[in-house]
mmCIF file with all atom_site columns, C-alpha atoms in Angstrom:
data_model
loop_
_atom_site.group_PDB
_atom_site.id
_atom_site.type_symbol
_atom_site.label_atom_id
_atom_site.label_alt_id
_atom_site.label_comp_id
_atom_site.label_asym_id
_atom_site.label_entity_id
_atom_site.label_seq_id
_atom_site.pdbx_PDB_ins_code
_atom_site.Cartn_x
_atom_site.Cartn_y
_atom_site.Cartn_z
_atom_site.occupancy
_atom_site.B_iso_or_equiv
_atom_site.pdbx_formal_charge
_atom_site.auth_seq_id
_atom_site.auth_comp_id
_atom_site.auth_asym_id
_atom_site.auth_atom_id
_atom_site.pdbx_PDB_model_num
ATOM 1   C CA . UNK A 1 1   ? 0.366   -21.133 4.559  1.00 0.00 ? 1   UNK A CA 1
ATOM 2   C CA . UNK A 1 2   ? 3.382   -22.933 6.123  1.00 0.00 ? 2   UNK A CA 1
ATOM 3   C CA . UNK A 1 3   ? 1.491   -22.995 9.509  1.00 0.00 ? 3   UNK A CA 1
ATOM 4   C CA . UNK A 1 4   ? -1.583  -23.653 8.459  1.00 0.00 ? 4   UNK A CA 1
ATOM 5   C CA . UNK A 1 5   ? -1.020  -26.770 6.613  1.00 0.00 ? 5   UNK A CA 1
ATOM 6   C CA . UNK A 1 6   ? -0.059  -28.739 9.088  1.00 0.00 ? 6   UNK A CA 1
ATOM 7   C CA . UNK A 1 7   ? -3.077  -27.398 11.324 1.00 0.00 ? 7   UNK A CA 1
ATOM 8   C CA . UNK A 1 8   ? -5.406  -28.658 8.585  1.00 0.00 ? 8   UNK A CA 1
ATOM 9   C CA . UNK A 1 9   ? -3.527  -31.393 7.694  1.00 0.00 ? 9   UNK A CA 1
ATOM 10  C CA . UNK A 1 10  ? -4.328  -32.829 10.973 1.00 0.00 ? 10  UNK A CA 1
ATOM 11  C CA . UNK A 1 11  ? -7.463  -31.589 11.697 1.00 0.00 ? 11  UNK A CA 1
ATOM 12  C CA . UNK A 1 12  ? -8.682  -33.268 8.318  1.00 0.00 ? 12  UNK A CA 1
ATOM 13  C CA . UNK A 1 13  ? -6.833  -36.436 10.143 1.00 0.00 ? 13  UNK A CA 1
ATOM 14  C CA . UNK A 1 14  ? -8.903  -35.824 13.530 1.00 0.00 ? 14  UNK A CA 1
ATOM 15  C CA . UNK A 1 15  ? -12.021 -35.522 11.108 1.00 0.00 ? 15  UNK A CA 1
ATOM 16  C CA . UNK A 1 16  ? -11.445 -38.774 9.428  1.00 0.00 ? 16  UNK A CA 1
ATOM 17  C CA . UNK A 1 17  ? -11.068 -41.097 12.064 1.00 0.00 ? 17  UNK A CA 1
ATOM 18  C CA . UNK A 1 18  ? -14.548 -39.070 13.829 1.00 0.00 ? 18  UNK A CA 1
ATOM 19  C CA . UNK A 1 19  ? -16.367 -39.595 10.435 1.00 0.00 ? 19  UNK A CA 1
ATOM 20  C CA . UNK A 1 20  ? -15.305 -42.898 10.609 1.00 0.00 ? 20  UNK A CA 1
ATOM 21  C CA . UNK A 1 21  ? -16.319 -43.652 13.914 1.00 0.00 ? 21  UNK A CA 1
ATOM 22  C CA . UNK A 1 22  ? -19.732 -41.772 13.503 1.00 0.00 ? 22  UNK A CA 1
ATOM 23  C CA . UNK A 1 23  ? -20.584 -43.828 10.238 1.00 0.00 ? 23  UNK A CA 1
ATOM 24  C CA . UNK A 1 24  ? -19.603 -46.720 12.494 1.00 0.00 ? 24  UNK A CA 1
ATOM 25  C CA . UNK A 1 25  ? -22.199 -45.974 15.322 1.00 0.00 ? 25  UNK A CA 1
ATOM 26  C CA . UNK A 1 26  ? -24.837 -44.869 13.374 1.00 0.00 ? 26  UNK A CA 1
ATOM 27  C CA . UNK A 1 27  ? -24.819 -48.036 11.586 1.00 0.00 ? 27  UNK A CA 1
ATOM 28  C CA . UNK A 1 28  ? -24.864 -49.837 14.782 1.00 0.00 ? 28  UNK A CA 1
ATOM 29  C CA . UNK A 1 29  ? -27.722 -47.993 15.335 1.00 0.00 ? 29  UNK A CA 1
ATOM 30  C CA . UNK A 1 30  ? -30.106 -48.995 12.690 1.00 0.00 ? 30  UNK A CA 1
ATOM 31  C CA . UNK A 1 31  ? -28.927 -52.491 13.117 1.00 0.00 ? 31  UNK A CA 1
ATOM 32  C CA . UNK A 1 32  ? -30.236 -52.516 16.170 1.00 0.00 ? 32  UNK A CA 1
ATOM 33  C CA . UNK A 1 33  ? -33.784 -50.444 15.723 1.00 0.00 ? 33  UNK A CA 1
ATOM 34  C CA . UNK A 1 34  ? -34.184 -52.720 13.091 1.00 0.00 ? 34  UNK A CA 1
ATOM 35  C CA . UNK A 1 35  ? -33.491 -55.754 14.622 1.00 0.00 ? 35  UNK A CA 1
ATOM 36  C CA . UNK A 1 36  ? -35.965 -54.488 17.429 1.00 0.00 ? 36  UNK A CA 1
ATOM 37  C CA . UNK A 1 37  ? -38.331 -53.554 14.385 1.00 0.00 ? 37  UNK A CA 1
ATOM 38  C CA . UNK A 1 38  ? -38.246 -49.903 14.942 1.00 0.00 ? 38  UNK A CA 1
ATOM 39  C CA . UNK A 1 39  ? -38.173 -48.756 11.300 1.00 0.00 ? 39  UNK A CA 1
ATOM 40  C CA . UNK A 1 40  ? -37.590 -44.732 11.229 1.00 0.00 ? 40  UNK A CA 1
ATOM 41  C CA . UNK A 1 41  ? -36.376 -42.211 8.626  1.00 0.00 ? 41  UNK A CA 1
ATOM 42  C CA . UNK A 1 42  ? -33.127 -40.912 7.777  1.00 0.00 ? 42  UNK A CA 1
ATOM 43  C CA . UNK A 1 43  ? -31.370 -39.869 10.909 1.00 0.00 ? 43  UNK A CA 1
ATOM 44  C CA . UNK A 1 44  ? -30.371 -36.576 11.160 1.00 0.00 ? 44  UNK A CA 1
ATOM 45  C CA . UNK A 1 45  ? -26.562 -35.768 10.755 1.00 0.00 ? 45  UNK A CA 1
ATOM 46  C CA . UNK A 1 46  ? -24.357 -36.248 14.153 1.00 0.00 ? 46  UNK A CA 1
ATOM 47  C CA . UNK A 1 47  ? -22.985 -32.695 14.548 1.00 0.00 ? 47  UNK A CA 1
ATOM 48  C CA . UNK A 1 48  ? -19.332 -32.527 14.881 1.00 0.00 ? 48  UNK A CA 1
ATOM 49  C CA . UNK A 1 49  ? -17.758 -29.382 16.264 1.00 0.00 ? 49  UNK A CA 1
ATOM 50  C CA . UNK A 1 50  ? -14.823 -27.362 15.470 1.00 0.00 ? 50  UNK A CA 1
ATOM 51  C CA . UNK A 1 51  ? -13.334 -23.925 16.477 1.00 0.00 ? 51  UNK A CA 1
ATOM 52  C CA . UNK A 1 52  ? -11.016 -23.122 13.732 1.00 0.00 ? 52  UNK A CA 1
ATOM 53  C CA . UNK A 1 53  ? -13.384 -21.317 10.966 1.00 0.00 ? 53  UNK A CA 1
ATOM 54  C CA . UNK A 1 54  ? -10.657 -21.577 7.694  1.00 0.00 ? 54  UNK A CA 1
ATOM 55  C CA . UNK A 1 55  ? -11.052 -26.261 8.792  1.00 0.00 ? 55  UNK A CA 1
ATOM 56  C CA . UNK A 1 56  ? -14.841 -25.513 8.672  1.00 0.00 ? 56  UNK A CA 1
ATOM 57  C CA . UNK A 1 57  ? -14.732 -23.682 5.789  1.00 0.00 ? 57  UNK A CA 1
ATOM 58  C CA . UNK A 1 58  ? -12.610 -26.018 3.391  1.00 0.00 ? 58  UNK A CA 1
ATOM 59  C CA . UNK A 1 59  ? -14.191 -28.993 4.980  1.00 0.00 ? 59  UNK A CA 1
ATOM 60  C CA . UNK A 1 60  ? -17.658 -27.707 3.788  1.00 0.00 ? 60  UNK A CA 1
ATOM 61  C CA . UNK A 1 61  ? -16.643 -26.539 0.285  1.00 0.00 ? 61  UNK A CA 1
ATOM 62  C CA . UNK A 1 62  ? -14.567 -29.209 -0.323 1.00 0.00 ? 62  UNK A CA 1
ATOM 63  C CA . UNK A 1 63  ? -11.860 -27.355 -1.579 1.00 0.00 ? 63  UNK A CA 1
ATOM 64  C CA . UNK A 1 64  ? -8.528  -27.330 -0.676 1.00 0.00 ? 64  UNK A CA 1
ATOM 65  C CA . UNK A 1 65  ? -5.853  -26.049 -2.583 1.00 0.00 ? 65  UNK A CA 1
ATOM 66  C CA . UNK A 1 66  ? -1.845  -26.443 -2.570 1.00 0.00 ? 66  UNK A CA 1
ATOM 67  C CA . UNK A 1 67  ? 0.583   -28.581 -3.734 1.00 0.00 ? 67  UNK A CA 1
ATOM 68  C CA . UNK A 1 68  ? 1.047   -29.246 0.324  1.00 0.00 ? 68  UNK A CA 1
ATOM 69  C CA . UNK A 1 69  ? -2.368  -30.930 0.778  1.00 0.00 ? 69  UNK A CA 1
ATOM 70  C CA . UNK A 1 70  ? -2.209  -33.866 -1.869 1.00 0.00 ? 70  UNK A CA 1
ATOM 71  C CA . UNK A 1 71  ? -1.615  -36.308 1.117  1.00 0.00 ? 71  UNK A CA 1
ATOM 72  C CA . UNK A 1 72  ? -4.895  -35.441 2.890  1.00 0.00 ? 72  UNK A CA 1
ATOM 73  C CA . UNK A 1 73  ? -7.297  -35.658 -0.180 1.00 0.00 ? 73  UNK A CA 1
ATOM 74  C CA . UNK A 1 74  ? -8.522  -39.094 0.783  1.00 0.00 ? 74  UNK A CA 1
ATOM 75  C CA . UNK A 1 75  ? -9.247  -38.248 4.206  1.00 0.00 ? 75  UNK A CA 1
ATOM 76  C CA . UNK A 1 76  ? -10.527 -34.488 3.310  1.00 0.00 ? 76  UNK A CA 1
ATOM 77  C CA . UNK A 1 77  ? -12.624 -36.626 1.047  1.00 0.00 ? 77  UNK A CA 1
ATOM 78  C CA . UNK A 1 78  ? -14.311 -38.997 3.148  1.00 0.00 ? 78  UNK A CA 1
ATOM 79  C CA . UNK A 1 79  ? -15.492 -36.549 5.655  1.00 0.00 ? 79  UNK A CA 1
ATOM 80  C CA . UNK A 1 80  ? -16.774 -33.524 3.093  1.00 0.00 ? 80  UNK A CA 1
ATOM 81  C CA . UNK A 1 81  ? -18.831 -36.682 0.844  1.00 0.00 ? 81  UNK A CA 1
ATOM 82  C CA . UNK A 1 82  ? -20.324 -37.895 4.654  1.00 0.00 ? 82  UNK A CA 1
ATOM 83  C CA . UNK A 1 83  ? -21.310 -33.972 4.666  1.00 0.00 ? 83  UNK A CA 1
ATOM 84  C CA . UNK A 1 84  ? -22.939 -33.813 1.392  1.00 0.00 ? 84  UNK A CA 1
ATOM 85  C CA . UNK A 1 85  ? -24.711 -37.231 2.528  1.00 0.00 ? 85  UNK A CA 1
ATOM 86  C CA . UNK A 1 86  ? -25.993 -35.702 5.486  1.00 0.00 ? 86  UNK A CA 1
ATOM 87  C CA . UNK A 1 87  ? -24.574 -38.518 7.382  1.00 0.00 ? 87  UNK A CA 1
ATOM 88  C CA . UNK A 1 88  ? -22.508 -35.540 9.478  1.00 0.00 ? 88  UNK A CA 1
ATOM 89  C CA . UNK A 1 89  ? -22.573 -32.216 9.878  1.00 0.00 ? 89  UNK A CA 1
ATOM 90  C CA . UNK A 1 90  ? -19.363 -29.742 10.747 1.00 0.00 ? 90  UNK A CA 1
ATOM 91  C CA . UNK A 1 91  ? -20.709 -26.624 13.114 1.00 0.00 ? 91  UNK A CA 1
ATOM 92  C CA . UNK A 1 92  ? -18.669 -23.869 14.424 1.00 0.00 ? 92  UNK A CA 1
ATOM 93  C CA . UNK A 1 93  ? -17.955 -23.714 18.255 1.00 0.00 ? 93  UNK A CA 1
ATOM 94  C CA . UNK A 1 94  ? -16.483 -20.417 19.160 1.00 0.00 ? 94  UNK A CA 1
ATOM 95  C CA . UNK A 1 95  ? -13.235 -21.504 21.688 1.00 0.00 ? 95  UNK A CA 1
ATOM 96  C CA . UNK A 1 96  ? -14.444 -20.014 24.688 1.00 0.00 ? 96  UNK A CA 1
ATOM 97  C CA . UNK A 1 97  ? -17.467 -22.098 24.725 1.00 0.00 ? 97  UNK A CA 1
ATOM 98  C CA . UNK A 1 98  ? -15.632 -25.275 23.210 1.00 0.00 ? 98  UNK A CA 1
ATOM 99  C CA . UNK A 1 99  ? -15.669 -27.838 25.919 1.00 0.00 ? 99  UNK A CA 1
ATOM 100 C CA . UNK A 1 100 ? -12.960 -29.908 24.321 1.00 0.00 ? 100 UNK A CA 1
ATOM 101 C CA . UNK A 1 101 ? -10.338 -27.480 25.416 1.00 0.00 ? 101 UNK A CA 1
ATOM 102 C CA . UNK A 1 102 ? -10.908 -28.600 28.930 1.00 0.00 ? 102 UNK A CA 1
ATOM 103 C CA . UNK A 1 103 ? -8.758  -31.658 27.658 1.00 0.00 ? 103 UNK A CA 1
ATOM 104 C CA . UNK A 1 104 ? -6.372  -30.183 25.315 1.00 0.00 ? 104 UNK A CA 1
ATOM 105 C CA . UNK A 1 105 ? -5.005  -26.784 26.939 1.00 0.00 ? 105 UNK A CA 1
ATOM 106 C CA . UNK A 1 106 ? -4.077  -24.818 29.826 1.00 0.00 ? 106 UNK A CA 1
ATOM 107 C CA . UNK A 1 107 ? -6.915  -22.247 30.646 1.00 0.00 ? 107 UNK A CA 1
ATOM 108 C CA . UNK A 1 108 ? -7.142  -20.016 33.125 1.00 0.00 ? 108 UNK A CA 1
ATOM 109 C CA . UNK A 1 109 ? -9.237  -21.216 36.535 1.00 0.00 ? 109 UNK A CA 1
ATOM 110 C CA . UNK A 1 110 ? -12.225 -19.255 35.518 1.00 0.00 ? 110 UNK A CA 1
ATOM 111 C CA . UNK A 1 111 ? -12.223 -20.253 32.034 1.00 0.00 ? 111 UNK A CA 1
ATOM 112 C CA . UNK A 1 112 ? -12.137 -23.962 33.382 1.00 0.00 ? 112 UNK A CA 1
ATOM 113 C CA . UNK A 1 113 ? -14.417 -23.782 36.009 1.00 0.00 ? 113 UNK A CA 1
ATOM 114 C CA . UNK A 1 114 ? -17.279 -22.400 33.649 1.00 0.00 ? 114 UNK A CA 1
ATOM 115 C CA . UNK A 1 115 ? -16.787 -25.029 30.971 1.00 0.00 ? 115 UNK A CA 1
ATOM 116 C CA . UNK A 1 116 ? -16.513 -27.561 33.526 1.00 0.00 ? 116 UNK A CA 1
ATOM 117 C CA . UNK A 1 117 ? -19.857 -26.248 35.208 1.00 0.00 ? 117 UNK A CA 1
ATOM 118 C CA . UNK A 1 118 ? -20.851 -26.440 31.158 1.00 0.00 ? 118 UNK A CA 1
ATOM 119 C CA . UNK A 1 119 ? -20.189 -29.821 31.289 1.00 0.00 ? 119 UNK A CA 1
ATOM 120 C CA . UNK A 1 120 ? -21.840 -30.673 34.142 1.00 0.00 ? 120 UNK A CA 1
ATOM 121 C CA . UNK A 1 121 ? -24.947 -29.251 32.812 1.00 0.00 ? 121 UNK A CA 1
ATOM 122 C CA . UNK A 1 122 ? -24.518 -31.114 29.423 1.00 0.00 ? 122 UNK A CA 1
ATOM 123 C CA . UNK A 1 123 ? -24.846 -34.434 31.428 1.00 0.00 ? 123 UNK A CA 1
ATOM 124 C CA . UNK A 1 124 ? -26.899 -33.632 33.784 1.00 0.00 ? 124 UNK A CA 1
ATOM 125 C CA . UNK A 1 125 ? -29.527 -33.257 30.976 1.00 0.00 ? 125 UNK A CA 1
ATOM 126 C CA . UNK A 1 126 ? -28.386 -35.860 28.911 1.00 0.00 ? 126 UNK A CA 1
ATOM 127 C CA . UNK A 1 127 ? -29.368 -37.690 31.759 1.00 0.00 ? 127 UNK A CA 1
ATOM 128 C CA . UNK A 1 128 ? -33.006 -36.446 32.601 1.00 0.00 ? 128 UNK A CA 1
ATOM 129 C CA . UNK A 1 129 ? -33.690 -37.426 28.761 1.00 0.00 ? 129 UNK A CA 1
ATOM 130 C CA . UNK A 1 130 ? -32.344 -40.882 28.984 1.00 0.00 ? 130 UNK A CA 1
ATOM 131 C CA . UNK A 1 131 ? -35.355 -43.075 29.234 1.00 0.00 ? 131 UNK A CA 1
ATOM 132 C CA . UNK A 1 132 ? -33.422 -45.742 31.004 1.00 0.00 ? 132 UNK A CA 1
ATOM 133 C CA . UNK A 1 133 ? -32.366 -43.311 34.116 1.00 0.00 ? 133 UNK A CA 1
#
């Protein structure tokens, strides 16, 4: 448990300040379709991934036990009620197709060159949907 406190502890930190920033956009959002008069449904949730399955799993069962983890209740919190809202959701990535790691660790050339060929192909399509390119 000693080690994986601290892991959680900040991941529920990392979480926060994305929940916070997704609430943020998506409110930006439906300003502006309804300032444009585009009135639609509820949006579905932005998907936020994660690799590390015991994060994903307290995160969507909002429950976290410990004596350890009083000081990350609030922001634990804020991003399982955004779940249960439907406002986000929290979807396993398995690491060696997690195209964050590109940024955040050393990985061998071939590891790196496919998820930066992964990449490529993410934007490359987010771009042939865009209806302003």
């Amino acid at each position: 448990m000693k080690t994986v406190t601290p892991r959680v502890s900040a991941l529920a930190g990392c979480y926060n300040e994305a929940s916070r920033g997704c609430v943020w956009l998506r409110d930006v959002i439906q300003h502006i379709r309804g300032s444009c008069g585009i009135i639609s449904d509820k949006e579905p949730p932005t998907v936020l991934h994660e690799d590390n399955a015991a994060c994903i799993a307290q995160l969507k069962e909002g429950y976290m036990k410990g004596d350890r983890t009083k000081h990350i209740l609030l922001k634990f919190f804020f991003t399982h009620d955004l779940q249960k809202s439907g406002d986000i959701s929290i979807q396993q990535v398995r690491s060696c197709e997690n195209l964050a790691d590109l940024f955040t660790k050393s990985l061998p050339n071939s590891t790196f060159q496919r998820l930066d060929q992964d990449q490529e192909t993410n934007e490359s399509v987010l771009q042939s949907t865009d209806p302003i390119h």
